Amino acid sequence: QGQLVESGGGLVQAGGSLSLSCTASGRTFSEHTMGWFRQPLGKEREFVAAVTWTGRSTYYADSVKGRFTIARDNAKNTVTLQMNSLKPEDTGVYYCAADREPLRFLIRADEYGYWGQGTQVTVSS
């Protein structure tokens, strides 16, 4: 089926942490870059982090660098996003995305052809 499913969202107070997971089912995503995007309510979808198929290269938005960590386990067909020191501005729906390498612009949402349904992350002040 080629599906991506996110999990791990929830409600957390500022300064807390959450770990999101993205699991691929129905197929493997060999030679695919995988990324995380988020969409605050009423705002545009924005890039968060990405990791290449080999796992050797990672990319982060300036707003999350040093707080979030992306990793993948190809044997388990999963990608995770560890989020620490969360802030209210991190609130939004988080989406997992993937597409075959090479990607011309990893930070652009329209570069990715496969998307999960999203999981809500809410950070209270």
mmCIF file of C-alpha atoms in Angstrom:
data_model
loop_
_atom_site.group_PDB
_atom_site.id
_atom_site.type_symbol
_atom_site.label_atom_id
_atom_site.label_comp_id
_atom_site.label_asym_id
_atom_site.label_seq_id
_atom_site.Cartn_x
_atom_site.Cartn_y
_atom_site.Cartn_z
ATOM 1 C CA GLN A 1 0.000 0.000 0.000
ATOM 2 C CA GLY A 2 2.983 2.308 0.494
ATOM 3 C CA GLN A 3 1.695 3.957 3.668
ATOM 4 C CA LEU A 4 3.401 6.163 6.261
ATOM 5 C CA VAL A 5 1.870 6.312 9.752
ATOM 6 C CA GLU A 6 2.933 8.737 12.496
ATOM 7 C CA SER A 7 2.524 8.172 16.223
ATOM 8 C CA GLY A 8 3.690 9.640 19.525
ATOM 9 C CA GLY A 9 2.005 13.036 19.538
ATOM 10 C CA GLY A 10 0.332 14.466 22.599
ATOM 11 C CA LEU A 11 0.173 17.277 25.147
ATOM 12 C CA VAL A 12 3.299 18.386 26.996
ATOM 13 C CA GLN A 13 4.337 21.417 29.047
ATOM 14 C CA ALA A 14 7.050 23.787 27.854
ATOM 15 C CA GLY A 15 10.489 22.348 28.531
ATOM 16 C CA GLY A 16 9.271 18.781 28.221
ATOM 17 C CA SER A 17 9.954 16.180 25.559
ATOM 18 C CA LEU A 18 8.178 13.898 23.101
ATOM 19 C CA SER A 19 9.325 11.235 20.672
ATOM 20 C CA LEU A 20 7.514 10.817 17.351
ATOM 21 C CA SER A 21 7.710 7.706 15.190
ATOM 22 C CA CYS A 22 6.938 7.147 11.522
ATOM 23 C CA THR A 23 6.419 3.586 10.346
ATOM 24 C CA ALA A 24 6.331 2.532 6.708
ATOM 25 C CA SER A 25 4.065 -0.349 5.751
ATOM 26 C CA GLY A 26 3.149 -2.141 2.550
ATOM 27 C CA ARG A 27 6.543 -1.452 1.002
ATOM 28 C CA THR A 28 10.097 -0.488 1.830
ATOM 29 C CA PHE A 29 11.428 2.992 1.151
ATOM 30 C CA SER A 30 14.827 2.084 -0.222
ATOM 31 C CA GLU A 31 16.791 5.022 -1.635
ATOM 32 C CA HIS A 32 14.250 7.455 -0.161
ATOM 33 C CA THR A 33 14.950 10.570 1.849
ATOM 34 C CA MET A 34 12.544 10.890 4.776
ATOM 35 C CA GLY A 35 11.581 14.081 6.519
ATOM 36 C CA TRP A 36 9.387 15.699 9.125
ATOM 37 C CA PHE A 37 7.228 18.759 8.523
ATOM 38 C CA ARG A 38 4.831 20.573 10.837
ATOM 39 C CA GLN A 39 1.832 22.828 10.340
ATOM 40 C CA PRO A 40 0.697 25.188 13.108
ATOM 41 C CA LEU A 41 -3.019 25.998 13.115
ATOM 42 C CA GLY A 42 -3.773 28.596 10.457
ATOM 43 C CA LYS A 43 -0.202 28.676 9.129
ATOM 44 C CA GLU A 44 1.775 27.150 6.259
ATOM 45 C CA ARG A 45 3.449 23.770 6.502
ATOM 46 C CA GLU A 46 7.134 24.142 7.389
ATOM 47 C CA PHE A 47 10.247 21.988 7.263
ATOM 48 C CA VAL A 48 11.531 20.465 10.512
ATOM 49 C CA ALA A 49 14.151 17.791 9.745
ATOM 50 C CA ALA A 50 15.237 15.246 7.131
ATOM 51 C CA VAL A 51 17.532 12.226 6.852
ATOM 52 C CA THR A 52 18.921 10.511 3.756
ATOM 53 C CA TRP A 53 18.476 6.811 2.996
ATOM 54 C CA THR A 54 21.927 5.856 4.276
ATOM 55 C CA GLY A 55 21.453 7.905 7.433
ATOM 56 C CA ARG A 56 24.785 9.631 6.861
ATOM 57 C CA SER A 57 23.284 13.087 6.287
ATOM 58 C CA THR A 58 20.767 14.934 8.447
ATOM 59 C CA TYR A 59 19.224 18.385 8.061
ATOM 60 C CA TYR A 60 17.407 20.616 10.555
ATOM 61 C CA ALA A 61 15.466 23.841 10.524
ATOM 62 C CA ASP A 62 17.242 26.594 12.450
ATOM 63 C CA SER A 63 14.313 26.794 14.870
ATOM 64 C CA VAL A 64 14.819 23.196 16.091
ATOM 65 C CA LYS A 65 18.571 22.683 15.721
ATOM 66 C CA GLY A 66 20.094 21.484 18.978
ATOM 67 C CA ARG A 67 16.706 20.445 20.392
ATOM 68 C CA PHE A 68 15.386 17.858 17.904
ATOM 69 C CA THR A 69 17.109 14.721 16.593
ATOM 70 C CA ILE A 70 16.042 12.706 13.539
ATOM 71 C CA ALA A 71 17.114 9.089 13.023
ATOM 72 C CA ARG A 72 16.079 6.079 10.958
ATOM 73 C CA ASP A 73 16.200 2.322 11.339
ATOM 74 C CA ASN A 74 15.849 0.816 7.885
ATOM 75 C CA ALA A 75 15.638 -2.729 9.261
ATOM 76 C CA LYS A 76 12.466 -1.717 11.133
ATOM 77 C CA ASN A 77 11.197 0.681 8.440
ATOM 78 C CA THR A 78 10.936 3.497 10.965
ATOM 79 C CA VAL A 79 12.009 7.117 11.321
ATOM 80 C CA THR A 80 11.944 8.897 14.665
ATOM 81 C CA LEU A 81 11.990 12.517 15.796
ATOM 82 C CA GLN A 82 13.171 13.064 19.352
ATOM 83 C CA MET A 83 11.983 16.477 20.559
ATOM 84 C CA ASN A 84 13.495 18.013 23.686
ATOM 85 C CA SER A 85 13.148 21.414 25.365
ATOM 86 C CA LEU A 86 9.789 21.928 23.681
ATOM 87 C CA LYS A 87 8.362 25.430 23.269
ATOM 88 C CA PRO A 88 4.773 26.608 22.689
ATOM 89 C CA GLU A 89 5.737 27.600 19.133
ATOM 90 C CA ASP A 90 6.484 23.921 18.413
ATOM 91 C CA THR A 91 2.726 23.248 18.560
ATOM 92 C CA GLY A 92 1.203 21.884 15.366
ATOM 93 C CA VAL A 93 0.393 18.801 13.330
ATOM 94 C CA TYR A 94 3.566 16.871 12.524
ATOM 95 C CA TYR A 95 3.797 14.974 9.243
ATOM 96 C CA CYS A 96 6.185 12.289 8.055
ATOM 97 C CA ALA A 97 7.159 12.459 4.371
ATOM 98 C CA ALA A 98 9.330 10.547 1.893
ATOM 99 C CA ASP A 99 10.537 10.555 -1.698
ATOM 100 C CA ARG A 100 13.150 8.882 -3.855
ATOM 101 C CA GLU A 101 16.652 10.318 -3.835
ATOM 102 C CA PRO A 102 18.144 12.590 -4.911
ATOM 103 C CA LEU A 103 15.874 15.427 -3.803
ATOM 104 C CA ARG A 104 16.652 18.821 -5.295
ATOM 105 C CA PHE A 105 15.332 20.806 -2.312
ATOM 106 C CA LEU A 106 14.925 18.810 0.901
ATOM 107 C CA ILE A 107 13.208 21.654 2.778
ATOM 108 C CA ARG A 108 10.363 22.048 0.273
ATOM 109 C CA ALA A 109 7.183 20.115 0.994
ATOM 110 C CA ASP A 110 6.343 19.819 -2.708
ATOM 111 C CA GLU A 111 9.496 17.728 -3.219
ATOM 112 C CA TYR A 112 7.935 14.839 -1.272
ATOM 113 C CA GLY A 113 5.394 12.493 -2.833
ATOM 114 C CA TYR A 114 4.521 10.260 0.137
ATOM 115 C CA TRP A 115 2.879 11.622 3.294
ATOM 116 C CA GLY A 116 1.465 10.320 6.536
ATOM 117 C CA GLN A 117 -1.810 11.532 8.036
ATOM 118 C CA GLY A 118 -0.140 13.600 10.770
ATOM 119 C CA THR A 119 -0.041 13.558 14.563
ATOM 120 C CA GLN A 120 -0.918 16.471 16.861
ATOM 121 C CA VAL A 121 1.723 17.967 19.160
ATOM 122 C CA THR A 122 0.573 20.566 21.684
ATOM 123 C CA VAL A 123 2.998 22.407 23.970
ATOM 124 C CA SER A 124 1.459 24.464 26.779
ATOM 125 C CA SER A 125 3.114 27.457 28.423
#
